[in-house]
Each structure stands twice: as C-alpha cells, then as structure tokens.
Coordinates of C-alpha atoms (C1' of nucleotides) in Angstrom, one line a residue:
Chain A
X3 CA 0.0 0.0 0.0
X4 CA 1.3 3.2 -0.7
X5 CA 1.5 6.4 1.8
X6 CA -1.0 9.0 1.5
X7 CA 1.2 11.7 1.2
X8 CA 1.5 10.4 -2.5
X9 CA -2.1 10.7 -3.4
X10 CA -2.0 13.8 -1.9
X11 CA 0.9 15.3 -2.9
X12 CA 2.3 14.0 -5.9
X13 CA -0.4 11.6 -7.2
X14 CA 1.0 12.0 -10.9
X15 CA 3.9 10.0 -9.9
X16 CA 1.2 7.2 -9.6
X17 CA -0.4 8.2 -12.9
X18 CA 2.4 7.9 -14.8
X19 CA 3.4 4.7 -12.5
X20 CA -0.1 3.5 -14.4
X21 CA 0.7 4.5 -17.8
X22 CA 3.9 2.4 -18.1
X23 CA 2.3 -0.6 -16.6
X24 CA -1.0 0.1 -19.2
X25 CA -3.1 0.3 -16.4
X26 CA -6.4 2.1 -15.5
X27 CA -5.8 4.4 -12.9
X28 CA -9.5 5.3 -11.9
X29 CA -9.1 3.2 -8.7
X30 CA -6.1 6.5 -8.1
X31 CA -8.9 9.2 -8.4
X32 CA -11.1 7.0 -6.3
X33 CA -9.0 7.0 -3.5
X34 CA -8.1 10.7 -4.0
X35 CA -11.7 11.3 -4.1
X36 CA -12.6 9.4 -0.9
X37 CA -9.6 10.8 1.2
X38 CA -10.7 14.5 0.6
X39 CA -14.8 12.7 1.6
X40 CA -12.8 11.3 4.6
X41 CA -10.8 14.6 5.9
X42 CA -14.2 16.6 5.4
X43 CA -15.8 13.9 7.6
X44 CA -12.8 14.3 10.3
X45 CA -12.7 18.1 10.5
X46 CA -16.5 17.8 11.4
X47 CA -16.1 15.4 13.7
X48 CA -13.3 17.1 15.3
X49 CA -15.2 20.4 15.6
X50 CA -18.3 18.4 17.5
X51 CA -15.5 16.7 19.8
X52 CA -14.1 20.1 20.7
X53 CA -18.0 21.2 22.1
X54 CA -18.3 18.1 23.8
X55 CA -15.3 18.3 25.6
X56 CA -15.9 22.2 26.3
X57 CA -19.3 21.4 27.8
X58 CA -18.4 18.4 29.6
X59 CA -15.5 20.5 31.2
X60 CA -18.6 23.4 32.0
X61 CA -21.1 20.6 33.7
X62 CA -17.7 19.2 35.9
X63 CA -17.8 23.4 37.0
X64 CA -21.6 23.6 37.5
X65 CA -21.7 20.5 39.6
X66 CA -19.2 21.3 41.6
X67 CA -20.4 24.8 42.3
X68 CA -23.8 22.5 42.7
X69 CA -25.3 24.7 40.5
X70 CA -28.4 23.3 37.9
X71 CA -26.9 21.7 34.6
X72 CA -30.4 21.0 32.8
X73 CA -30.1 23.3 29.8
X74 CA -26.1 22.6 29.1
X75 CA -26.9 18.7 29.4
X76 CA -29.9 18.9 26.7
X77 CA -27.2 21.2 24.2
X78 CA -24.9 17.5 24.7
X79 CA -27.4 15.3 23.7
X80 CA -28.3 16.6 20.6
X81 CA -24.1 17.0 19.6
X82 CA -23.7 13.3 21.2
X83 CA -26.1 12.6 18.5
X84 CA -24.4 14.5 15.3
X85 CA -21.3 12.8 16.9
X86 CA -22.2 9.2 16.4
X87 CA -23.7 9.8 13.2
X88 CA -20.5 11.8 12.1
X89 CA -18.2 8.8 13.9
X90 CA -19.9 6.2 11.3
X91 CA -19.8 8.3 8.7
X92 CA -15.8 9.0 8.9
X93 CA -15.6 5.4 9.5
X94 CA -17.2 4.2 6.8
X95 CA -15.3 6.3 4.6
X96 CA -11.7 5.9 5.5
X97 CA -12.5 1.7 4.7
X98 CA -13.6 2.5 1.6
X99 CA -10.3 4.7 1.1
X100 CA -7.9 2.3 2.1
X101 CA -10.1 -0.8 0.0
X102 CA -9.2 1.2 -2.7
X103 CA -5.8 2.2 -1.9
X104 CA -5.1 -1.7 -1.5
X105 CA -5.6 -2.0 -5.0
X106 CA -3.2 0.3 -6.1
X107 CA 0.2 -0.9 -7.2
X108 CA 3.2 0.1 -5.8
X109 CA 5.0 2.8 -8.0
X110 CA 8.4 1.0 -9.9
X111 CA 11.2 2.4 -10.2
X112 CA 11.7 4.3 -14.1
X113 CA 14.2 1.5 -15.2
X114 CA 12.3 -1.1 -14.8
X115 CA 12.0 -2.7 -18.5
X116 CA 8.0 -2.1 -20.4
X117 CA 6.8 -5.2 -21.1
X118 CA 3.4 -6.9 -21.7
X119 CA 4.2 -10.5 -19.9
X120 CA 7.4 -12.4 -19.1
X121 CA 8.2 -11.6 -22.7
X122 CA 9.7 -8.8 -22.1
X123 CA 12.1 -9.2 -18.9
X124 CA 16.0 -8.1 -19.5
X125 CA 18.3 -10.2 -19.8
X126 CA 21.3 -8.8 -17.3
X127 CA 23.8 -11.2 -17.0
X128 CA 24.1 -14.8 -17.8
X129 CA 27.1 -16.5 -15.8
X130 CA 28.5 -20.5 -16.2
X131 CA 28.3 -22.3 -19.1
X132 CA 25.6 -24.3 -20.4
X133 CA 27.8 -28.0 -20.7
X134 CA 27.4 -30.1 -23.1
X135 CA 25.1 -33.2 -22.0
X136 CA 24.1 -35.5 -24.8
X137 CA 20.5 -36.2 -24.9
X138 CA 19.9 -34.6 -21.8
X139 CA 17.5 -36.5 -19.6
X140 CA 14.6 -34.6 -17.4
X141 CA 14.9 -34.0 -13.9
X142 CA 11.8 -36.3 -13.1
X143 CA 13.2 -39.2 -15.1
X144 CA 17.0 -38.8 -13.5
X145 CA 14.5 -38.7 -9.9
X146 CA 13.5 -41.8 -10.9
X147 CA 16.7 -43.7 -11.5
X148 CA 18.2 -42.7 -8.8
X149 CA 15.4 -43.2 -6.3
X150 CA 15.6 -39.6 -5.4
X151 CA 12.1 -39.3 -4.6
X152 CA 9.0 -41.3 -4.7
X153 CA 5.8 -39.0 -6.1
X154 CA 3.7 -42.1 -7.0
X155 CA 3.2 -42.7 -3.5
X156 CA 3.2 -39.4 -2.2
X157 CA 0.5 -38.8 -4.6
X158 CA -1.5 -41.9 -3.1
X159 CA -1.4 -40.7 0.5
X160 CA -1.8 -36.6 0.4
X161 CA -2.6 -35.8 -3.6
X162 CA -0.3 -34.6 -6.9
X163 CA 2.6 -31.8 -6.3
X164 CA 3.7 -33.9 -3.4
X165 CA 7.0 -36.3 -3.1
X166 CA 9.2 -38.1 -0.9
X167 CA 12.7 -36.9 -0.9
X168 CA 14.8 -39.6 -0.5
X169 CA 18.5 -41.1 -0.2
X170 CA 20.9 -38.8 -0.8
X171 CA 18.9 -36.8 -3.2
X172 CA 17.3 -35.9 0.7
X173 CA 20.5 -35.6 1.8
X174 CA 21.9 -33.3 -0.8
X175 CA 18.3 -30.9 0.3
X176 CA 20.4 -30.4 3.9
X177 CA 23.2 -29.9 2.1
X178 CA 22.0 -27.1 0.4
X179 CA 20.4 -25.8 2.7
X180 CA 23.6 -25.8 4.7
X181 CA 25.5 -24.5 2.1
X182 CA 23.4 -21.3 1.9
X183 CA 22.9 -20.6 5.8
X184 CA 26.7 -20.6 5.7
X185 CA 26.7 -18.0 3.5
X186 CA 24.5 -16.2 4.9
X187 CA 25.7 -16.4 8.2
X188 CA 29.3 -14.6 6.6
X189 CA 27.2 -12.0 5.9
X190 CA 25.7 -11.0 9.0
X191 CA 22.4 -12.2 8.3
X192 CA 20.4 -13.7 11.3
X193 CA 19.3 -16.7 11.0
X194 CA 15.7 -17.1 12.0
X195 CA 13.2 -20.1 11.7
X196 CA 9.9 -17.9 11.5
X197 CA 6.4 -19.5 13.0
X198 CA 4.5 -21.6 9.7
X199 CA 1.2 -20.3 10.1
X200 CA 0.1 -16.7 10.1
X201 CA -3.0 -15.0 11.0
X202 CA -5.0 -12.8 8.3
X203 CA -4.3 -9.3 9.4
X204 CA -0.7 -10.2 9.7
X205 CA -0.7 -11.4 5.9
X206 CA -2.3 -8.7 4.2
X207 CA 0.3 -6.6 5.3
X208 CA 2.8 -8.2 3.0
X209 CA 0.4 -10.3 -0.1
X210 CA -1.4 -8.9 -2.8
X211 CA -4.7 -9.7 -2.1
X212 CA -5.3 -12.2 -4.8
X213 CA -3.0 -14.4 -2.9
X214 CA -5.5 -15.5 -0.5
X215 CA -7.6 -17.3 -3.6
X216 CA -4.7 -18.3 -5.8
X217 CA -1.8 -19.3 -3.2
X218 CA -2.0 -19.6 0.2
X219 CA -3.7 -22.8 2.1
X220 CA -6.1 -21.6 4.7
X221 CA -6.5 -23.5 8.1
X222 CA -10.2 -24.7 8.0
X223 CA -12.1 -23.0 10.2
X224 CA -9.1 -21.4 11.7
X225 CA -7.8 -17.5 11.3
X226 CA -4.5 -19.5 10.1
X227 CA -2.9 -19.5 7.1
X228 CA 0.2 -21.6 6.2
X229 CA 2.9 -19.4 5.0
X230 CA 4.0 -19.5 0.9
X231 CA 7.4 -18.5 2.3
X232 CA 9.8 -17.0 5.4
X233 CA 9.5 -14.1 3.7
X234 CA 5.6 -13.6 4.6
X235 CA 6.6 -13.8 8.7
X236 CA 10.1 -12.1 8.5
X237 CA 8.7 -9.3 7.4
X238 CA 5.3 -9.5 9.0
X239 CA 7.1 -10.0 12.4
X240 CA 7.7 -5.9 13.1
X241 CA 3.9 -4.5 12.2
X242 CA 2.7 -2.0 14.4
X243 CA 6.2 -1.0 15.6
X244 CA 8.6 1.6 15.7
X245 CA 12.1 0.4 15.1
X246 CA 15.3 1.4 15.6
X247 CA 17.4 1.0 12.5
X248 CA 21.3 2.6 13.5
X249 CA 23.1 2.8 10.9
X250 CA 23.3 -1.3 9.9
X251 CA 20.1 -2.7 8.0
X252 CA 18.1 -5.2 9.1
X253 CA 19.1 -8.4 7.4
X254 CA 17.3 -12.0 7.9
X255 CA 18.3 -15.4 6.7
X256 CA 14.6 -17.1 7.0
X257 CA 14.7 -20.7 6.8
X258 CA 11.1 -22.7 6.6
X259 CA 8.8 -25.1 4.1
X260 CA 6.8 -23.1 2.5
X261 CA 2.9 -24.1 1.3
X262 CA 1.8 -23.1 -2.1
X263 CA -1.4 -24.0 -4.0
X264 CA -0.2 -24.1 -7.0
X265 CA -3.9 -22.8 -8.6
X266 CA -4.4 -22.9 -12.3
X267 CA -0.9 -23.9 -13.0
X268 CA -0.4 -27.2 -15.4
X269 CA 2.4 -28.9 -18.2
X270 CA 4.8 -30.7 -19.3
X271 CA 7.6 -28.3 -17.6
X272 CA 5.8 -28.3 -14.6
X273 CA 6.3 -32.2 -13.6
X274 CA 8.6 -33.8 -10.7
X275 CA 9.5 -31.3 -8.0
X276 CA 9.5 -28.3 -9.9
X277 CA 6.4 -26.9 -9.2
X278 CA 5.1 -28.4 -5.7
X279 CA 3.0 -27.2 -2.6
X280 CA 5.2 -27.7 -0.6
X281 CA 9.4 -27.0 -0.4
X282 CA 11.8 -25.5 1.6
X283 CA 13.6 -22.1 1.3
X284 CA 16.3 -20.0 2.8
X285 CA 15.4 -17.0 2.3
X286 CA 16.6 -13.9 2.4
X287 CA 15.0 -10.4 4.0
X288 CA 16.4 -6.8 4.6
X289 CA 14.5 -4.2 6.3
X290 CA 16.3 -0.3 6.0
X291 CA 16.3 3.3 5.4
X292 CA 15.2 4.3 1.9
X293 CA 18.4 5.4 1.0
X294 CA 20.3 2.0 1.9
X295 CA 17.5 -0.1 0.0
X296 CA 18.8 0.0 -4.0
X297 CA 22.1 -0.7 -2.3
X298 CA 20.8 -3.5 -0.3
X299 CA 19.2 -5.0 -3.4
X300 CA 21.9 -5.3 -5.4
X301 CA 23.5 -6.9 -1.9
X302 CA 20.3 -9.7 -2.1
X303 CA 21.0 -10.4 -6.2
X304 CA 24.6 -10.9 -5.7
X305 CA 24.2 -12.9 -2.6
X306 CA 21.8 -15.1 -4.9
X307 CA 24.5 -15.0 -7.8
X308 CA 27.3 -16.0 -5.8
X309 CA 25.6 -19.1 -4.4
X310 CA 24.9 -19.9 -7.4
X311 CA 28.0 -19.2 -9.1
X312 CA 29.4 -21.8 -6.1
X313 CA 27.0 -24.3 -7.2
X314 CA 28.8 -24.2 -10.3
X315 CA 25.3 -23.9 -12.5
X316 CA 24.5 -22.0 -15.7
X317 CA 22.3 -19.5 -15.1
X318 CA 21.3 -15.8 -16.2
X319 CA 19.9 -12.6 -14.2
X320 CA 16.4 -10.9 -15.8
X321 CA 15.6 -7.3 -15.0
X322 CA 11.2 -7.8 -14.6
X323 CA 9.2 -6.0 -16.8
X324 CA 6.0 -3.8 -15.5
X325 CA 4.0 -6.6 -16.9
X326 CA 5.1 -9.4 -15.0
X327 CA 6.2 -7.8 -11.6
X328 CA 3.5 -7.9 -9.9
X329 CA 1.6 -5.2 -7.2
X330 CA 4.2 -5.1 -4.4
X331 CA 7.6 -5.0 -5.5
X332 CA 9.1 -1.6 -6.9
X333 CA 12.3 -3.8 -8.9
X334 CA 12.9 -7.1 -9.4
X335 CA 15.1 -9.6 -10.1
X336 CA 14.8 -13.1 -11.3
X337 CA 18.0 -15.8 -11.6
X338 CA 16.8 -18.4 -13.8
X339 CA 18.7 -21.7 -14.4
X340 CA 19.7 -23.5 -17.5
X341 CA 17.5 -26.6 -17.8
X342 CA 19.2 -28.5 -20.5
X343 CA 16.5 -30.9 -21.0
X344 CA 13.6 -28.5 -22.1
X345 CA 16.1 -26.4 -23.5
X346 CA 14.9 -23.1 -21.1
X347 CA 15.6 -20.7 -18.6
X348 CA 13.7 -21.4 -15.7
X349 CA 13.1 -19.2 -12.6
X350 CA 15.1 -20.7 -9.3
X351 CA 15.3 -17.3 -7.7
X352 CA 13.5 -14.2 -7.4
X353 CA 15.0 -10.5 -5.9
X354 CA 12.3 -8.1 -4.9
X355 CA 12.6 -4.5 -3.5
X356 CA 9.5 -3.9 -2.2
X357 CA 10.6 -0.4 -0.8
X358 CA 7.6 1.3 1.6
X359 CA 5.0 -1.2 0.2
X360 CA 4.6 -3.2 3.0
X361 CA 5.8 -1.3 5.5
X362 CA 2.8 1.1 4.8
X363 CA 0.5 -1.5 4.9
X364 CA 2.1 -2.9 8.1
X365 CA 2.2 0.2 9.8
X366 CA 5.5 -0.7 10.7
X367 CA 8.4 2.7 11.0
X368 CA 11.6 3.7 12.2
X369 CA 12.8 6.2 14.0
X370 CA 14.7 9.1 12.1
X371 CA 15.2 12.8 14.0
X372 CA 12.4 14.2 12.6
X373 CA 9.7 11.8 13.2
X374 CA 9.0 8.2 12.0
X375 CA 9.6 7.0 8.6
X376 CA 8.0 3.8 6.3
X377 CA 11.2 1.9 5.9
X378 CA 12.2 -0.6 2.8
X379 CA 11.6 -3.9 2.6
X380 CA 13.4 -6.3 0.6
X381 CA 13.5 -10.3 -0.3
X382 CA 15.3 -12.3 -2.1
X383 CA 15.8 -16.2 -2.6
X384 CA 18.6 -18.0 -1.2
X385 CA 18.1 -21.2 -2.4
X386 CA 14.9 -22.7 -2.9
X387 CA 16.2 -26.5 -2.7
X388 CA 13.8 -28.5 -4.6
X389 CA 14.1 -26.2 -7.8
X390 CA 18.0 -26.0 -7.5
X391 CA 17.8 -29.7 -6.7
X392 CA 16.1 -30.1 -10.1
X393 CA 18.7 -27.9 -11.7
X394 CA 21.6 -29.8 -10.3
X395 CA 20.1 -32.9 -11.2
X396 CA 19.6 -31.7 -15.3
X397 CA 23.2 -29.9 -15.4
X398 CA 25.1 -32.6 -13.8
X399 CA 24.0 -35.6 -15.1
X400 CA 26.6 -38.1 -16.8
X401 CA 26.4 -40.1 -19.5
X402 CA 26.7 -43.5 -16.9
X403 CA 23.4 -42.2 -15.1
X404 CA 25.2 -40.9 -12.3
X405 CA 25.0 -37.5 -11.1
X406 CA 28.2 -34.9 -9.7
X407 CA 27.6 -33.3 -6.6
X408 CA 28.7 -29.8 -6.5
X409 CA 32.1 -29.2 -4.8
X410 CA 30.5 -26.8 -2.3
X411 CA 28.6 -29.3 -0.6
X412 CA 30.8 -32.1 -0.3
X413 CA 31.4 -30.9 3.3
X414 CA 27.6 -31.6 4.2
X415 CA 28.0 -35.3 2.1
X416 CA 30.8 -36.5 3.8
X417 CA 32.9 -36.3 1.1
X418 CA 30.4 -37.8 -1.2
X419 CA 31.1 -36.4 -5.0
X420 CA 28.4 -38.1 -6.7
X421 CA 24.5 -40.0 -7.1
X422 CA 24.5 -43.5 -8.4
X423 CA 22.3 -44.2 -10.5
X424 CA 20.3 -47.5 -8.6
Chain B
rG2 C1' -6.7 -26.9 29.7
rC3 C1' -7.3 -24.8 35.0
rA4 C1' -6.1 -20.9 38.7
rG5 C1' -3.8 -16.2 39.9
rA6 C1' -1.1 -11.7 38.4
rG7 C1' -0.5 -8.4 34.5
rG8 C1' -0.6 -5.4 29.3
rU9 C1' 0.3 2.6 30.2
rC10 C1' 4.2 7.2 24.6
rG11 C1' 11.0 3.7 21.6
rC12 C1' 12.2 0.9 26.7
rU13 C1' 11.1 0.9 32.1
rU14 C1' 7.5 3.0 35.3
rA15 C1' 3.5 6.1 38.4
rG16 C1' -1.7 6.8 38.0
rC17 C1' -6.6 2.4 38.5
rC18 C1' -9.2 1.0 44.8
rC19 C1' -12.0 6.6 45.2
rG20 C1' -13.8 8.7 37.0
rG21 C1' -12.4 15.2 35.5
rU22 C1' -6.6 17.4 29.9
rA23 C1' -1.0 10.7 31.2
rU24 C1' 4.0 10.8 36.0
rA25 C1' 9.0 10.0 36.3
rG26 C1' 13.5 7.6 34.7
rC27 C1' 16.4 5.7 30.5
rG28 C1' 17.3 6.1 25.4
rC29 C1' 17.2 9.5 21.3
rC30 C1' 17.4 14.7 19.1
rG31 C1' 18.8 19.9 19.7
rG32 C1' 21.0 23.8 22.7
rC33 C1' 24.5 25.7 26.5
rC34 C1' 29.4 24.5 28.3
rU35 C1' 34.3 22.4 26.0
rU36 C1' 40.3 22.5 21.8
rG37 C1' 37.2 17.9 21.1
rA38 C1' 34.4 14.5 23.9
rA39 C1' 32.2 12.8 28.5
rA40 C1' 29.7 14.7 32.6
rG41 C1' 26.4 18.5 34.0
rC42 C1' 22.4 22.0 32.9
rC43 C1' 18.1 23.6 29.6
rG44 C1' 14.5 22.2 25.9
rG45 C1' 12.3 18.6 22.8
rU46 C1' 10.8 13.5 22.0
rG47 C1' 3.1 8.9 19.7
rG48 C1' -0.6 9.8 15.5
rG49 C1' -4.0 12.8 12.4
rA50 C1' -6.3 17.4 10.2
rA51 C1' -5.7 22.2 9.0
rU52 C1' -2.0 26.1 10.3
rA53 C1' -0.1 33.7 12.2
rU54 C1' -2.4 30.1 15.9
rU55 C1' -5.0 25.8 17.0
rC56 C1' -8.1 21.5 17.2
rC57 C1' -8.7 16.3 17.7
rC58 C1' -7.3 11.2 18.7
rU59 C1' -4.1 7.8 21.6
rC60 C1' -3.2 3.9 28.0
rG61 C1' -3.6 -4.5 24.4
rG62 C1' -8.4 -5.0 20.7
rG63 C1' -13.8 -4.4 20.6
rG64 C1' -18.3 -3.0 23.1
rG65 C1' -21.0 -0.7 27.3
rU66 C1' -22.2 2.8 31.7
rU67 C1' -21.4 8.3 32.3
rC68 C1' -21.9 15.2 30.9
rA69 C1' -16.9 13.0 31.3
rA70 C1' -13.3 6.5 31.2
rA71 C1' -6.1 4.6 31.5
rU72 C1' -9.5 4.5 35.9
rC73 C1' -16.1 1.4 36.5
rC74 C1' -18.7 -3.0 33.8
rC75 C1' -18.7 -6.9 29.7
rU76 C1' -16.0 -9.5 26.1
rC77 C1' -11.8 -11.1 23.2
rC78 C1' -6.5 -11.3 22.5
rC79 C1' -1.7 -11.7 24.5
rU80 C1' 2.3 -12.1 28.5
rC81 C1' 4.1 -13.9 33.2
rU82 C1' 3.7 -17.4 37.6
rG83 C1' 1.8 -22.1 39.4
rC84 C1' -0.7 -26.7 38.3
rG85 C1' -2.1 -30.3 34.5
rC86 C1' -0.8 -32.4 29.7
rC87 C1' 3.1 -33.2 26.2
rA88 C1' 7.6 -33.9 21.5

RNA sequence: GCAGAGGUCGCUUAGCCCGGUAUAGCGCCGGCCUUGAAAGCCGGUGGGAAUAUUCCCUCGGGGGUUCAAAUCCCUCCCUCUGCGCCA
C-alpha cells in the first residue's frame, strides 16, 4: 500500500506509474476522491469533539459549584447525536479509502523494463556455461533412476505436487540448505526459523490480495494460514512498531517449508519437484532506510549469484518488466537456471525491492530525528532447494546415469562427490 | 486446559481501589558548556487534520455505563507465575 502523502501530494507519480504498466488508474482518483470525503468527515467530527469536551468540562464546574446543569446537558445530547452519526460516517469512509488504496500498485522504479508479460524481462547477465550433455535427460526421469524421490506414492497418500525426498537426493536438500545458511551467516544475516502459520491481518500486510484465492492454504475453520514463504513472517514479524534502524540494516536469513497452492498452473515443464505445494527455502529479508535499499538490493542479487556461481550452474539474471512484476515489488530480479532438458531458462530465484509497500501496509516505522519513517523492505531467494535440486540434477548428469555433486557441498556429504544411478 | 497476576508514549514506570486534559527515569534529538568528547544543565521527544495560531485522537483490541473512562462493567487477545498435559 502506498503512503498517502502520495495521493496527496504528488499523485502524478502514480499516474504515470499506471501509464507504463498500461493500467487504468481510476481506482487512483477513487482513492483521492474518498480521502478529501474522509478529511471533510474528520474536520467535522473534530469540531463536535471540541463542544463536547468544552461542555463536559462546564457541567464538571456547575456541579461542583452545585449549581443546575439541565439546559447545558440537553445542548450535549443533541451533539452526542451529530457525533455518532459523524463517527460512522468517517468510518465508513476511511474503509472505503484504504479498500481502494489496496488496490493500487506500488510505483516501480523508471528503469524497470516495459513489457506486456514475461516476454519482455532483461536479460542482465548470464554467468557458467551451459555444458554439453548429450540427450539430456529430465529432472523427473533422473529422480526416478536414482530413487531420489518417490511421487507415485506421495500422490497416493496426500494428492499430486507432493513427493518423498529420499537417499541422498534428501540428503543433498540439507546440504543445500547448509551451504546457503553458511553463507548467509558470513554475511551478518540472522538466521531465524519464522512460525508456519500466520493470522490474516498479519498477511495482508505483506500479499497482494489475490493471494488469499490463488496461493496460500487456509486452516479450516481457523484464522491461520500456512505461510507460501519465510519471507511472509520475517517481514510481518515488526507490524505496528517503531524500530530502531542505526546505521546497519536489518538483514534476515529465514529458513522454513513453505505451502503453495499451486492454482491454475499445469504442463509438461511443470512435472517432478518443480512446481510443488510444498518445499523448503532459505530466504533472504532486509528491512532499512530508503536510501540503503537499491544498495541492499543489489547486496540480495549478488548474494543469490554468488551461491549460485558456487554451485557451479548455468544461469542468467532478468531485469522484470512492469507486466510481469506484480503489485508489491518496486524492482525485481529473477535468476533463472539452465535446464538443458527442455532447452529453457527457468526461474530458481527471485529479488524483490519492495521499498515502503509493506511497510505502509504494516504500519510498521523507524525512528529518524524528525519523526518516524516507512522503511524498505526487501526479499530475495537463497536457495529454494527442490528447484536448484532439479537444476543440479539436469546440469550434472553423466552419461553412466550418475550425477556430480557440487564441490560446495561435499562438506555436508561427507565427502560424497556423486549419485549412483540404482 | 485450570487458577492467579499483568498489558500505560522507543524501553522501564506512576496513575486504576476513590472517573475530571497521562507521572518520572532511561534512550534518542537539539542547545549551553568544552580545543574535542564525556559529565552537568536547559529544551524537545506517539498519531491525524488544518496552520499567524490551533483542534482532535491515543493507556492490548472491541463494546457498554457516564456530561466525562487509563480509571467502572462486559468481552476477546496476548504475556508472566503455578498446576495439569506433552515432542
């Protein structure tokens, strides 16, 4: 959600925001439209208050002088009436403001690329080289062979987009995970294992509201819902407070299984543990001043690269265009690995500055000398491990069946270099 | 789950019994002092609307009683202590 000192200040910043993203923006005017409604409604309300409190001051005089209070006490009924009247009103409007405000995008930043759909992402960088495999199998057959996982039965006992890791393929999952706590830990990012499930108020705060249909499970019955990553709680975890930022930034290492519905999506490329409900993730989450946060984000992307770099993948980094980015993030970034099978780039990690988005929404500030301030929020993968498993398994496949294991994660495989093929 | 005690401005805390504009300390910011700093002293330090100046809101959330609620009543949430249960 953006800060009202937008709309009201510079609301052409949004219109034009609009423009590039081809975009109506009569949802800006309606917000502009209702806050002016809403201040109207609190000047009023204000002005009543002021009476009130006048006269109720007067009758605390009169009965102490014990003096007759008749006539003052009818003049407060009938502005106790205009009051609650005025208190609905006022609320009623400022709902309808912020509804409204909700569904207003955040406002990227002028070099992000104009697109129309994924079509139309950068290309930044593109970093290790693409091998050479000869008739490169698919990550789900190589799962297969190397009893890596077991989806047929997983299927049987909880549905489809579920699996079994197993064997070292579940082994090389720690690993990895390992491998990228590690790193993070170098870099002065606490690691924190967030709670799974989060209440609703909590997650609007930090979701685009389609979310609730398209992605996140709901608890039956429950005012739980089970996060679709660390990020959602990470960030979440500060609303309605006032921090204090010094002059470090906030940074998080997040570590959890995430829960994903998965809604509409279907295909070939979407088979074996690519696309699943549930995975793990570290994650990474910064929280700072405005001016730290295009600094931090470039901090989150080469984090990203360098672990990947480690794992000794091919892989390139796309700028997003304003028709694939989405409502809350400002910039992003997506790494997306070579998949030699299918021939394509396929997204492993994603690199959002989300600047005051959420923190608006969150109602969560810091402290700077002249007041509080919305500060930046920003996320980034780490490594989500069953895609990067998937991508390991494709790149590093031999012509015997077997498959190399990274150098980086010997140390968590006890040595172990490589996957037999069983 | 049961019983008791609690939730007050960034943090700590007084006020609650007995209703009438929220107290103090720490931290932070600014000023004085100083070669510089610390200490000391002085001032400021939640949010909103409009501004020569003001006005309003804010004591975990919601509701009620009252001219008036941090204070009384109801309800929900959370924390702590003890008991119970438990990986």
């Amino acid at each position: 959600m953006l800060e009202m000192k937008v709309f009201r200040e510079n609301p052409d910043s949004i219109f034009n925001d609009l423009k590039r993203r081809n975009a109506s923006d009569e949802i800006v005017k309606e917000v502009i439209k209702l806050d002016k409604k809403w201040r109207a409604f609190i000047e009023k309300g204000n002005g009543l208050r002021a009476q009130r409190n006048s006269i109720s001051k007067e009758i605390g005089e009169l009965k102490k002088q014990g003096k007759d209070t008749s006539s003052v006490m009818e003049k407060m009924s009938g502005i106790k009436d205009k009051l609650s009247q005025n208190e609905k009103e006022t609320k009623e409007m400022l709902d309808l403001r912020d509804q409204a405000r909700m569904r207003v995008p955040n406002i990227l930043e002028e070099s992000v690329p104009i697109g129309e759909d994924e079509g139309g992402n950068n290309e930044v960088s593109s970093h290790g080289s693409k091998g050479n495999i000869l008739n490169p199998k698919p990550h789900q057959e190589i799962i297969e062979y190397i009893s890596g996982a077991d989806l047929k039965r997983a299927a049987k006992i909880s549905g489809r987009r579920f699996y079994f890791l197993t064997g070292d393929l579940a082994r090389l999952e720690m690993a990895l995970i390992n491998y990228a706590i590690d790193y993070l830990y170098q870099k002065q990012y606490t690691l924190t294992i967030p709670p799974f499930f989060m209440n609703r108020e909590a997650y609007e705060g930090v979701v685009d509201l389609n979310d609730f249909e398209e992605v996140m499970y709901k608890i039956e019955e429950q005012d739980f819902y089970l996060i679709a990553t660390s990020e959602h709680p990470l960030t979440a975890r500060f609303k309605d407070e006032i921090l204090e930022i010094k002059k470090q930034p906030l940074k998080y290492a997040g570590i959890s299984t995430n829960f994903r519905k998965e809604v509409g999506a279907h295909g070939l490329s979407d088979r074996g543990i690519w696309r699943v409900h549930q995975f793990a993730k570290v994650e990474q989450v910064v929280i700072c001043k405005p001016e730290d946060s295009e600094l931090m984000h470039n901090e989150l992307l080469n984090n990203a690269i360098e672990l990947f770099e480690g794992l000794e993948l091919p892989f390139r980094v796309v700028d997003i265009c304003t028709g694939d980015i989405g409502t809350v993030a400002a910039r992003k970034y997506d790494l997306e690995a070579w998949m030699p099978a299918s021939q394509q780039w396929k997204e492993i990690v994603s690199a959002s500055n989300c600047k005051s988005y959420q923190s608006v929404r969150l109602n969560m500030r810091y402290r700077t000398p002249e007041g509080t301030e919305y500060p930046h929020t920003l996320n980034a993968t780490a490594i989500a491990t069953t895609r990067a498993l998937a991508a390991i398994l494709e790149n590093n496949q031999k012509d015997n069946g077997s498959i190399t294991i990274p150098r980086v994660l010997h140390k968590w495989m006890n040595g172990q270099e490589k996957i037999e093929a069983q």
